[in-house]
Each structure stands twice: as structure tokens, then as C-alpha cells.
Amino acid sequence: MTAIAMHSVALAKRSLIKTMRTPEALIDVTIQPVIFLLLFTYLFGGAIANGDRHAYLQFLLPGMLAQSLAMGGVALGQNLNADIEKGVFDRFRSLPISRAAPLIGAVSADVVRYLSVCVSLLLCGTIMGFRVETDPVSALAAVALSIGFGLCFCWISVWVGMMVRTSGAVQGIMFLLVLPLTFGSPVFVQTETLPGWLQAFVAVNPITPLVKAIRGLLVDGPVAGPVTATLLWMGGLLVVFVPLALRAYSRRA
């Protein structure tokens, strides 16, 4: 194992211990997604799906999984920003470790948060009546793809956390980004029901292929094309935002 990998693993363990000692920090990836699923299913499902809430639940849950994973990364940027303000990263800089290790370790530890999203939504959805219509392997692939996308997408939050002055600003900026991406996608309704100009935005939205891929793996529909597009977006996010985040960290910390 290389030095940077060893350092990143050690700092990931630090983040996990911190999470275990403050389990309330997982509310946004456990209770909040469940509340959204309940609200949209029982408040809007009857109107959107002509009274068939079960059909809407089958359509909604894969999309909600993608939305919750995108929103789950917001806390990472906030936490990193708060650590910088508290001087934690000054201590890291004094240690003989790679400069990238604190960020890579923090991102790696977020696997627990994204896994919590998947477990809570799928468990609640099953209780509500959601059923996987494919097979267990496809379902596991959907979870793995979701977590992988979340780990790539959260580098945007890391970059924002390195750039802005306060953790509150991180949340505000990330919500301005995440909300249009998640609502301007096929999470809640079919793309065909949207106005033409919004359909054009949905077509180039990185959340769109993720939603279609998860929906195809869990319920039914095309898989190869959406999965390929999602993997390309994941690679693009890493190529663009990892260097930006590391440069901002070097300047800020």
C-alpha cells in the first residue's frame, strides 16, 4: 500500500470515529430521505399517478435514491470547512503526510453516509410496498453505482468547502446547485411531461442518466446506455473537481 493510501485510510478512520460519536450527523441521510419519500408518495402520488400510489412508489424510489445521494454530499463540504476554521487542518499540515490525504480520507469515509441512504430508503420503500422487479445482482449493482456516483459528486462539495469562508455558505451554495439538478431531472415525473426548454436541460443533466440507470436496475428499463453515461459523468467529475479541490485546499489550509 502506498503512503498516500495509508494516510488516507488513517484519516478515513478518524472521520468514521467522529461520525460514530455524533450519530445525529446521519439524520440527513437516514430520516430526511425517508420523510421525503413518504411526503411525495402519499401527498402527490395520487395526483401524479392517477390514484395509483404503488405505481408512483415504484417510479419514485429509484429517483429519490439518486436525489438523496446528491444532497448527502453537502455535509462533507460543511464539515471540511468547519475543520479548517477550527485549525484541524493546520495540525494535518504539520504531520509528515500527503497533502491530499485529508481530503481523500474524508471522501472515503462518506461511503458510510451513502450506504445509509441506500439502506434507509430501500428498507422504508419495502415496508411501503416497493418491490425490486429485476434480481438481487441488479439491485446490488444499483446500490454500488449510486454510492460510486455519490463519491464522485461530493468532490464538488469538497471544492466549495475549500473556497468559501463559512460552513453555512457551503450549504447555501450547494443547495443552489443540487436542487435544480435533482428537480430538473426524471426523479419525480416523466421527462415527456415537462416543457421543451426544461427537457433540453434534463437531457444534459448528470443526474438524469443516474436516475435512469438505477430505475432500470431496480425496476425495469434500459440499463447499458444510462450506466455508461453515468460512468462517464463520474469520470468527468473526478477529472475536473479533484484537482480544483486539491488546489483550493493547498491555498486555504
Coordinates of C-alpha atoms in Angstrom, one line a residue:
M1 CA 0.0 0.0 0.0
T2 CA 1.4 3.4 -1.0
A3 CA 2.0 6.2 1.6
I4 CA -0.9 8.3 0.4
A5 CA -3.3 5.3 0.6
M6 CA -2.1 4.5 4.2
H7 CA -2.5 8.1 5.2
S8 CA -6.0 8.4 3.6
V9 CA -7.2 5.2 5.3
A10 CA -6.0 6.5 8.7
L11 CA -7.8 9.8 8.2
A12 CA -10.9 8.0 6.9
K13 CA -10.9 6.1 10.2
R14 CA -10.8 9.4 12.1
S15 CA -13.8 10.6 10.2
L16 CA -15.7 7.4 10.9
I17 CA -14.9 7.6 14.6
K18 CA -16.2 11.2 14.6
T19 CA -19.4 10.0 12.9
M20 CA -19.9 7.2 15.4
R21 CA -19.6 9.6 18.3
T22 CA -22.1 12.0 16.7
P23 CA -24.8 9.7 15.1
E24 CA -27.2 12.7 14.8
A25 CA -25.0 13.8 12.0
L26 CA -26.6 11.0 9.9
I27 CA -30.1 12.4 10.1
D28 CA -29.8 14.0 6.7
V29 CA -29.0 10.6 5.1
T30 CA -31.4 8.4 7.1
I31 CA -34.5 10.2 8.4
Q32 CA -34.7 13.0 5.9
P33 CA -34.8 10.8 2.8
V34 CA -37.5 8.7 4.3
I35 CA -39.6 11.8 5.1
F36 CA -39.3 13.0 1.5
L37 CA -40.3 9.5 0.2
L38 CA -43.3 9.5 2.5
L39 CA -44.4 13.0 1.6
F40 CA -44.0 12.7 -2.2
T41 CA -45.7 9.2 -2.3
Y42 CA -48.7 10.0 -0.2
L43 CA -49.2 13.7 -0.9
F44 CA -48.5 13.8 -4.7
G45 CA -48.5 10.2 -5.7
G46 CA -52.3 10.0 -6.1
A47 CA -52.4 13.1 -8.3
I48 CA -49.4 12.3 -10.4
A49 CA -50.1 8.6 -11.0
N50 CA -53.9 8.9 -11.3
G51 CA -54.5 7.5 -7.9
D52 CA -52.1 4.6 -8.1
R53 CA -49.6 5.3 -5.3
H54 CA -47.9 2.0 -5.6
A55 CA -47.1 2.6 -9.2
Y56 CA -45.7 6.0 -8.3
L57 CA -43.7 4.5 -5.5
Q58 CA -42.1 2.1 -8.0
F59 CA -41.2 5.1 -10.2
L60 CA -40.2 7.5 -7.4
L61 CA -37.9 5.5 -5.1
P62 CA -35.0 5.0 -7.6
G63 CA -35.1 8.7 -8.4
M64 CA -35.2 9.6 -4.7
L65 CA -32.2 7.4 -4.2
A66 CA -30.3 9.5 -6.7
Q67 CA -31.5 12.8 -5.3
S68 CA -30.6 11.8 -1.7
L69 CA -27.1 10.8 -2.7
A70 CA -26.5 14.1 -4.4
M71 CA -27.8 16.0 -1.4
G72 CA -25.9 13.8 1.0
G73 CA -22.5 15.2 -0.1
V74 CA -23.4 18.7 1.1
A75 CA -22.4 17.9 4.7
L76 CA -18.9 16.9 3.7
G77 CA -18.0 20.3 2.4
Q78 CA -19.5 21.9 5.5
N79 CA -17.5 19.6 7.8
L80 CA -14.2 20.2 6.0
N81 CA -14.8 23.9 6.0
A82 CA -15.5 23.8 9.8
D83 CA -12.3 21.8 10.4
I84 CA -10.3 24.4 8.6
E85 CA -11.8 27.2 10.7
K86 CA -11.1 25.2 13.9
G87 CA -7.4 24.7 12.9
V88 CA -7.7 21.0 12.4
F89 CA -6.0 21.1 9.0
D90 CA -3.2 23.2 10.4
R91 CA -2.4 20.1 12.5
F92 CA -2.5 17.9 9.4
R93 CA -0.1 20.2 7.6
S94 CA 2.4 19.7 10.4
L95 CA 2.3 15.9 10.0
P96 CA 4.5 14.0 7.5
I97 CA 1.6 13.0 5.4
S98 CA 0.4 13.7 1.8
R99 CA -1.4 17.0 1.3
A100 CA -4.2 15.1 -0.5
A101 CA -4.7 12.5 2.3
P102 CA -7.1 14.6 4.5
L103 CA -9.5 15.2 1.6
I104 CA -9.3 11.7 0.2
G105 CA -9.8 10.2 3.7
A106 CA -12.8 12.4 4.3
V107 CA -14.4 11.5 1.0
S108 CA -13.7 7.7 1.5
A109 CA -15.4 7.8 4.9
D110 CA -18.5 9.2 3.3
V111 CA -19.2 5.7 2.0
V112 CA -21.0 5.1 5.3
R113 CA -23.3 8.0 4.7
Y114 CA -24.2 6.9 1.2
L115 CA -24.7 3.3 2.3
S116 CA -27.1 4.7 5.0
V117 CA -29.1 6.5 2.3
C118 CA -29.5 3.3 0.3
V119 CA -30.4 1.1 3.3
S120 CA -32.9 3.6 4.8
L121 CA -34.7 4.3 1.5
L122 CA -34.9 0.7 0.4
L123 CA -36.0 -0.5 3.8
C124 CA -38.7 2.1 4.1
G125 CA -39.7 1.6 0.5
T126 CA -40.1 -2.2 1.1
I127 CA -42.3 -1.5 4.0
M128 CA -44.4 0.9 1.9
G129 CA -44.8 -1.7 -0.8
F130 CA -41.8 -1.1 -3.1
R131 CA -40.5 -4.3 -4.8
V132 CA -37.4 -4.9 -6.8
E133 CA -38.6 -6.2 -10.2
T134 CA -35.2 -7.3 -11.5
D135 CA -32.9 -9.6 -9.5
P136 CA -30.6 -9.3 -6.4
V137 CA -27.5 -8.8 -8.5
S138 CA -29.0 -5.9 -10.4
A139 CA -30.2 -4.4 -7.1
L140 CA -26.6 -4.6 -5.7
A141 CA -25.3 -3.1 -8.9
A142 CA -27.8 -0.2 -8.4
V143 CA -26.5 0.4 -4.9
A144 CA -22.9 0.2 -5.9
L145 CA -23.4 2.6 -8.8
S146 CA -25.3 5.0 -6.6
I147 CA -22.6 5.1 -4.0
G148 CA -19.9 5.4 -6.6
F149 CA -21.6 8.4 -8.2
G150 CA -22.1 10.0 -4.7
L151 CA -18.4 9.7 -4.0
C152 CA -17.6 11.4 -7.3
F153 CA -20.3 14.1 -7.0
C154 CA -19.2 15.0 -3.4
W155 CA -15.9 16.4 -4.7
I156 CA -18.0 19.5 -5.8
S157 CA -18.9 20.0 -2.2
V158 CA -15.3 19.5 -1.1
W159 CA -14.2 22.2 -3.6
V160 CA -16.9 24.6 -2.5
G161 CA -15.9 23.9 1.2
M162 CA -12.3 24.9 0.4
M163 CA -13.4 28.0 -1.4
V164 CA -15.9 29.7 0.8
R165 CA -15.4 31.3 4.2
T166 CA -18.1 29.7 6.3
S167 CA -19.8 26.3 6.5
G168 CA -23.2 27.9 6.3
A169 CA -22.2 29.3 2.9
V170 CA -21.3 25.8 1.7
Q171 CA -24.8 24.6 2.4
G172 CA -26.4 27.6 0.6
I173 CA -24.2 27.3 -2.5
M174 CA -24.6 23.5 -2.7
F175 CA -28.4 23.7 -2.4
L176 CA -28.4 26.2 -5.2
L177 CA -26.6 23.6 -7.3
V178 CA -28.2 20.4 -6.2
L179 CA -31.9 21.4 -6.1
P180 CA -32.1 22.5 -9.8
L181 CA -30.2 19.3 -10.8
T182 CA -32.4 16.9 -8.8
F183 CA -35.7 18.6 -9.6
G184 CA -34.8 19.3 -13.2
S185 CA -34.5 15.5 -13.8
P186 CA -36.8 12.5 -14.2
V187 CA -36.8 11.9 -10.4
F188 CA -40.4 12.9 -9.8
V189 CA -42.1 12.9 -13.2
Q190 CA -41.6 11.6 -16.7
T191 CA -39.4 13.9 -18.9
E192 CA -42.1 13.9 -21.6
T193 CA -44.4 15.9 -19.3
L194 CA -42.0 18.8 -19.0
P195 CA -41.9 21.9 -21.2
G196 CA -39.5 21.7 -24.1
W197 CA -36.8 24.1 -22.7
L198 CA -36.7 22.1 -19.4
Q199 CA -36.5 18.8 -21.4
A200 CA -33.3 20.2 -23.0
F201 CA -31.8 20.8 -19.5
V202 CA -32.8 17.4 -18.4
A203 CA -31.0 15.8 -21.3
V204 CA -27.7 17.3 -20.3
N205 CA -28.2 16.9 -16.5
P206 CA -25.7 14.5 -14.9
I207 CA -28.4 13.3 -12.5
T208 CA -30.6 12.1 -15.4
P209 CA -28.6 9.0 -16.5
L210 CA -28.1 8.1 -12.9
V211 CA -31.8 8.1 -12.3
K212 CA -32.5 6.1 -15.4
A213 CA -29.7 3.6 -14.6
I214 CA -31.0 3.0 -11.0
R215 CA -34.5 2.7 -12.3
G216 CA -33.5 0.2 -14.9
L217 CA -31.5 -1.9 -12.4
L218 CA -34.2 -1.9 -9.7
V219 CA -37.5 -1.9 -11.7
D220 CA -37.2 -2.1 -15.4
G221 CA -35.9 -0.2 -18.4
P222 CA -32.7 0.5 -20.4
V223 CA -29.5 -0.2 -18.4
A224 CA -26.4 -0.2 -20.7
G225 CA -26.8 3.3 -22.1
P226 CA -27.6 5.1 -18.7
V227 CA -24.9 3.2 -16.9
T228 CA -22.3 4.1 -19.5
A229 CA -23.4 7.8 -19.4
T230 CA -23.3 7.7 -15.6
L231 CA -19.7 6.3 -15.5
L232 CA -18.6 8.9 -18.0
W233 CA -20.1 11.7 -15.8
M234 CA -18.3 10.1 -12.8
G235 CA -15.0 10.2 -14.6
G236 CA -15.6 13.8 -15.7
L237 CA -16.5 14.9 -12.1
L238 CA -13.3 13.4 -10.8
V239 CA -11.1 14.9 -13.6
V240 CA -12.5 18.4 -13.0
F241 CA -13.2 18.7 -9.3
V242 CA -10.5 16.7 -7.6
P243 CA -7.6 18.9 -8.9
L244 CA -9.7 22.0 -8.2
A245 CA -10.4 20.8 -4.6
L246 CA -6.7 20.0 -4.0
R247 CA -5.5 23.3 -5.3
A248 CA -8.1 25.2 -3.2
Y249 CA -7.0 23.2 -0.2
S250 CA -3.4 24.0 -0.7
R251 CA -4.2 27.7 -0.9
R252 CA -6.6 27.7 2.0
A253 CA -5.3 25.3 4.6

